[in-house]
């Protein structure tokens, strides 16, 4: 679930002079919830719940959106794998990333990543911080010619893409940052399908995959299905973990900006 997240403009290679974009997909007060499932030795278990919330706020005197993603494992799932992840992102109303924080608890591994964004001279500058499980702090700073994004800011940005001209096999390239790295990533489009959510409703969806560079190869991290309407709300996610596989299904959608025209009756 935490690698939910996504994309850039529909070009073979993406480079920006500015890191702004228009928002057509979400608004203040959007609230999404999900059921999480985990595959353990060929058995699918209810693993917990997740929520995604977006509100209007102010960040360092600038109007912004704050998006928070939380994942909570169930007591039963904790017997196999403990997961308590929280992601927080601030983007300007012009969609430029401002701040990112990821707090991760996975079994005995505890870490916190932060990214602080500024844009001097039209370039993208990042201050990146990681607090590791042993209490060590690692800081680094970089100035990039191209824009870079974290998991949540790229997710919110990509929801406003216009998919009307997408074709199967389309690849969108971009860079993703966390507390101590910048990695090449890409989005691949697979076409459309109908997906049933855990709210009992069926939706016409765009099917896409998120890949990230690992050990010199692009690895599929998550395959996701978003509503084929102006909201582009994730309905289902298939998550490929190091220790197995997970799934997330939409249970609640509130405060969506546009009518949900993708629902299949």
Coordinates of C-alpha atoms in Angstrom, one line a residue:
X1 CA 0.0 0.0 0.0
X2 CA 2.7 2.4 0.8
X3 CA 4.1 2.0 -2.6
X4 CA 0.8 2.7 -3.9
X5 CA 2.0 5.3 -5.3
X6 CA 2.8 6.7 -9.0
X7 CA 3.7 8.7 -12.2
X8 CA 4.5 11.6 -14.6
X9 CA 3.7 13.1 -17.9
X10 CA 3.1 10.8 -20.9
X11 CA 6.4 11.1 -22.6
X12 CA 9.3 8.7 -23.1
X13 CA 11.4 10.8 -20.7
X14 CA 10.2 13.5 -18.4
X15 CA 12.1 16.8 -17.8
X16 CA 10.5 19.9 -16.3
X17 CA 11.5 23.6 -16.1
X18 CA 8.9 24.0 -13.5
X19 CA 7.4 21.5 -11.0
X20 CA 3.8 22.7 -11.1
X21 CA 0.7 21.1 -12.5
X22 CA -3.1 21.6 -12.5
X23 CA -5.3 19.7 -10.1
X24 CA -8.5 18.3 -11.7
X25 CA -8.9 15.1 -9.5
X26 CA -9.3 15.9 -5.8
X27 CA -10.4 18.5 -3.3
X28 CA -10.4 19.4 0.3
X29 CA -12.0 16.7 2.5
X30 CA -11.5 13.7 0.3
X31 CA -11.5 10.5 2.4
X32 CA -10.8 7.0 1.1
X33 CA -10.5 3.7 3.1
X34 CA -9.3 0.3 2.1
X35 CA -9.3 -3.3 3.4
X36 CA -5.9 -4.9 3.2
X37 CA -5.2 -8.6 2.5
X38 CA -2.0 -10.6 2.7
X39 CA -1.1 -13.9 1.1
X40 CA 0.6 -16.3 3.6
X41 CA 1.5 -19.8 2.4
X42 CA -1.2 -19.7 -0.3
X43 CA -3.9 -18.4 2.1
X44 CA -5.3 -14.9 1.8
X45 CA -5.7 -13.2 5.3
X46 CA -7.4 -10.0 6.2
X47 CA -4.3 -8.0 7.1
X48 CA -5.7 -4.7 8.3
X49 CA -7.0 -1.4 7.0
X50 CA -5.7 1.8 5.3
X51 CA -7.0 5.3 4.9
X52 CA -6.0 8.2 2.5
X53 CA -7.1 11.7 3.5
X54 CA -6.6 15.0 1.8
X55 CA -7.3 18.5 3.3
X56 CA -6.5 22.1 2.5
X57 CA -3.9 23.7 4.8
X58 CA -1.1 26.2 4.9
X59 CA 2.6 25.1 4.7
X60 CA 5.2 27.8 5.5
X61 CA 2.7 30.5 4.7
X62 CA 1.7 29.0 1.4
X63 CA -1.7 27.5 0.6
X64 CA -1.3 23.7 0.2
X65 CA -2.9 20.3 0.3
X66 CA -1.9 17.8 3.1
X67 CA -2.3 14.2 2.2
X68 CA -1.9 11.4 4.8
X69 CA -1.8 7.7 4.1
X70 CA -2.0 5.3 7.1
X71 CA -1.7 1.5 7.1
X72 CA -2.6 -0.5 10.2
X73 CA -2.2 -4.3 10.4
X74 CA -4.7 -6.5 12.3
X75 CA -3.7 -8.5 15.4
X76 CA -4.0 -11.7 13.4
X77 CA -1.7 -10.4 10.7
X78 CA 0.8 -9.3 13.3
X79 CA 1.5 -12.9 14.0
X80 CA 3.1 -13.1 10.5
X81 CA 4.2 -9.6 9.7
X82 CA 4.0 -6.3 11.7
X83 CA 3.3 -3.2 9.6
X84 CA 2.5 0.2 10.9
X85 CA 3.3 2.7 8.2
X86 CA 2.3 6.4 8.0
X87 CA 3.0 8.7 5.0
X88 CA 2.5 12.5 5.0
X89 CA 2.9 14.9 2.0
X90 CA 2.4 18.6 1.5
X91 CA 2.0 19.9 -2.0
X92 CA 1.2 23.5 -3.1
X93 CA -2.1 24.2 -4.7
X94 CA 0.0 24.4 -7.9
X95 CA 0.9 20.7 -7.1
X96 CA 4.6 21.3 -6.6
X97 CA 5.9 19.1 -3.7
X98 CA 6.9 20.9 -0.5
X99 CA 7.4 18.2 2.2
X100 CA 7.3 14.4 2.6
X101 CA 7.5 12.2 5.7
X102 CA 7.4 8.4 5.9
X103 CA 7.4 6.6 9.2
X104 CA 7.9 2.8 8.8
X105 CA 7.5 0.0 11.2
X106 CA 8.0 -3.4 9.6
X107 CA 8.7 -6.2 12.2
X108 CA 11.8 -5.0 14.0
X109 CA 12.8 -2.4 11.4
X110 CA 11.8 1.2 12.4
X111 CA 12.8 4.2 10.2
X112 CA 11.7 7.7 9.4
X113 CA 12.3 9.4 6.0
X114 CA 11.8 13.1 5.3
X115 CA 12.2 15.2 2.1
X116 CA 12.2 19.1 2.1
X117 CA 11.7 20.7 -1.3
X118 CA 12.6 24.2 -2.5
X119 CA 12.9 25.6 -6.0
X120 CA 15.8 28.0 -6.3
X121 CA 16.5 29.4 -9.8
X122 CA 13.8 27.2 -11.3
X123 CA 15.6 24.0 -10.2
X124 CA 14.5 21.4 -7.7
X125 CA 16.5 21.3 -4.5
X126 CA 15.9 18.5 -1.9
X127 CA 17.1 18.1 1.7
X128 CA 16.7 14.5 2.6
X129 CA 16.8 12.9 6.0
X130 CA 16.7 9.4 7.3
X131 CA 16.5 8.2 10.9
X132 CA 17.4 4.6 11.0
X133 CA 16.5 1.8 13.4
X134 CA 19.7 2.2 15.3
X135 CA 19.0 5.9 15.9
X136 CA 21.5 7.3 13.4
X137 CA 20.6 10.4 11.4
X138 CA 21.6 10.7 7.8
X139 CA 21.3 14.0 5.9
X140 CA 22.0 14.9 2.3
X141 CA 21.2 17.7 -0.1
X142 CA 20.9 17.8 -3.9
X143 CA 19.9 20.1 -6.7
X144 CA 18.2 18.4 -9.6
X145 CA 17.7 19.8 -13.2
X146 CA 14.5 17.8 -13.4
X147 CA 11.7 17.6 -10.9
X148 CA 11.6 14.7 -8.4
X149 CA 8.7 13.4 -6.4
X150 CA 7.9 11.3 -3.4
X151 CA 5.3 8.5 -3.3
X152 CA 2.3 10.7 -2.3
X153 CA 3.1 13.8 -4.3
X154 CA 3.5 11.8 -7.5
X155 CA 0.3 9.9 -6.8
X156 CA -1.8 13.1 -6.3
X157 CA -0.2 14.7 -9.4
X158 CA -0.8 11.7 -11.6
X159 CA -4.5 11.6 -10.7
X160 CA -4.9 14.7 -12.9
X161 CA -3.4 13.2 -16.0
X162 CA -5.7 13.0 -19.1
X163 CA -5.8 9.3 -20.1
X164 CA -7.9 9.8 -23.2
X165 CA -4.9 9.2 -25.5
X166 CA -3.2 6.5 -23.5
X167 CA -2.4 3.2 -25.4
X168 CA -1.6 -0.2 -24.0
X169 CA 2.1 -0.5 -23.3
X170 CA 2.6 3.2 -22.7
X171 CA 5.5 3.9 -20.4
X172 CA 5.9 7.1 -18.3
X173 CA 9.4 7.7 -16.7
X174 CA 10.2 9.8 -13.6
X175 CA 12.3 9.9 -10.5
X176 CA 11.2 9.2 -6.9
X177 CA 13.0 10.3 -3.7
X178 CA 13.0 9.3 -0.1
X179 CA 15.2 9.9 2.9
X180 CA 18.5 8.9 1.3
X181 CA 18.1 8.1 -2.4
X182 CA 16.7 9.0 -5.8
X183 CA 15.6 6.1 -8.0
X184 CA 14.3 5.8 -11.5
X185 CA 10.7 4.7 -11.7
X186 CA 8.0 4.3 -14.3
X187 CA 4.4 3.8 -14.9
X188 CA 3.0 1.3 -17.4
X189 CA -0.5 1.3 -18.8
X190 CA -2.3 -2.0 -19.4
X191 CA -5.7 -0.9 -20.6
X192 CA -9.2 -1.0 -19.0
X193 CA -11.0 -3.5 -16.8
X194 CA -14.0 -3.8 -14.5
X195 CA -13.1 -4.2 -10.8
X196 CA -15.4 -5.0 -7.8
X197 CA -14.5 -3.0 -4.6
X198 CA -15.1 -4.1 -1.0
X199 CA -18.1 -1.7 -0.9
X200 CA -20.0 -4.1 -3.2
X201 CA -19.8 -1.8 -6.2
X202 CA -18.1 -2.4 -9.6
X203 CA -16.1 0.2 -11.4
X204 CA -14.7 0.6 -14.9
X205 CA -11.0 1.2 -14.2
X206 CA -7.6 2.1 -15.8
X207 CA -5.1 -0.7 -15.1
X208 CA -1.5 0.4 -14.5
X209 CA 1.7 -0.8 -12.9
X210 CA 4.3 1.0 -10.9
X211 CA 7.9 -0.1 -11.5
X212 CA 11.0 1.0 -9.6
X213 CA 14.7 0.4 -10.3
X214 CA 16.2 -2.3 -8.0
X215 CA 19.6 -3.8 -8.4
X216 CA 19.8 -2.6 -12.0
X217 CA 16.4 -3.9 -13.1
X218 CA 12.9 -2.5 -13.2
X219 CA 10.8 -4.4 -10.7
X220 CA 7.0 -4.2 -10.5
X221 CA 6.1 -2.9 -7.1
X222 CA 2.3 -2.5 -7.4
X223 CA -0.4 -3.0 -10.0
X224 CA -3.4 -0.7 -9.4
X225 CA -6.8 0.0 -10.8
X226 CA -8.1 3.6 -10.7
X227 CA -11.6 4.8 -11.6
X228 CA -12.0 5.7 -15.3
X229 CA -13.5 9.1 -14.5
X230 CA -12.1 12.6 -13.5
X231 CA -11.4 11.4 -9.9
X232 CA -9.0 8.6 -10.7
X233 CA -9.6 7.0 -7.3
X234 CA -7.7 3.7 -6.6
X235 CA -10.2 0.9 -6.3
X236 CA -7.8 -2.1 -6.1
X237 CA -4.1 -2.5 -5.6
X238 CA -2.0 -5.7 -6.0
X239 CA 1.2 -5.2 -4.0
X240 CA 4.3 -7.3 -4.6
X241 CA 6.2 -7.6 -1.3
X242 CA 9.6 -9.2 -0.5
X243 CA 7.9 -11.8 1.7
X244 CA 4.7 -12.4 -0.3
X245 CA 1.8 -10.5 -1.9
X246 CA -0.8 -8.1 -0.7
X247 CA -4.0 -6.6 -2.0
X248 CA -6.1 -3.5 -1.1
X249 CA -9.7 -3.0 -2.0
X250 CA -11.7 0.3 -1.6
X251 CA -14.3 0.3 1.1
X252 CA -15.3 4.0 1.4
X253 CA -15.1 7.0 -0.8
X254 CA -16.2 10.4 0.5
X255 CA -15.6 14.0 -0.5
X256 CA -14.7 13.2 -4.1
X257 CA -14.4 16.2 -6.4
X258 CA -16.4 14.9 -9.4
X259 CA -19.3 12.5 -10.0
X260 CA -18.2 8.9 -10.1
X261 CA -19.2 8.1 -13.6
X262 CA -17.1 4.9 -13.8
X263 CA -19.5 2.9 -11.6
X264 CA -20.9 -0.1 -13.5
X265 CA -24.5 -0.8 -12.6

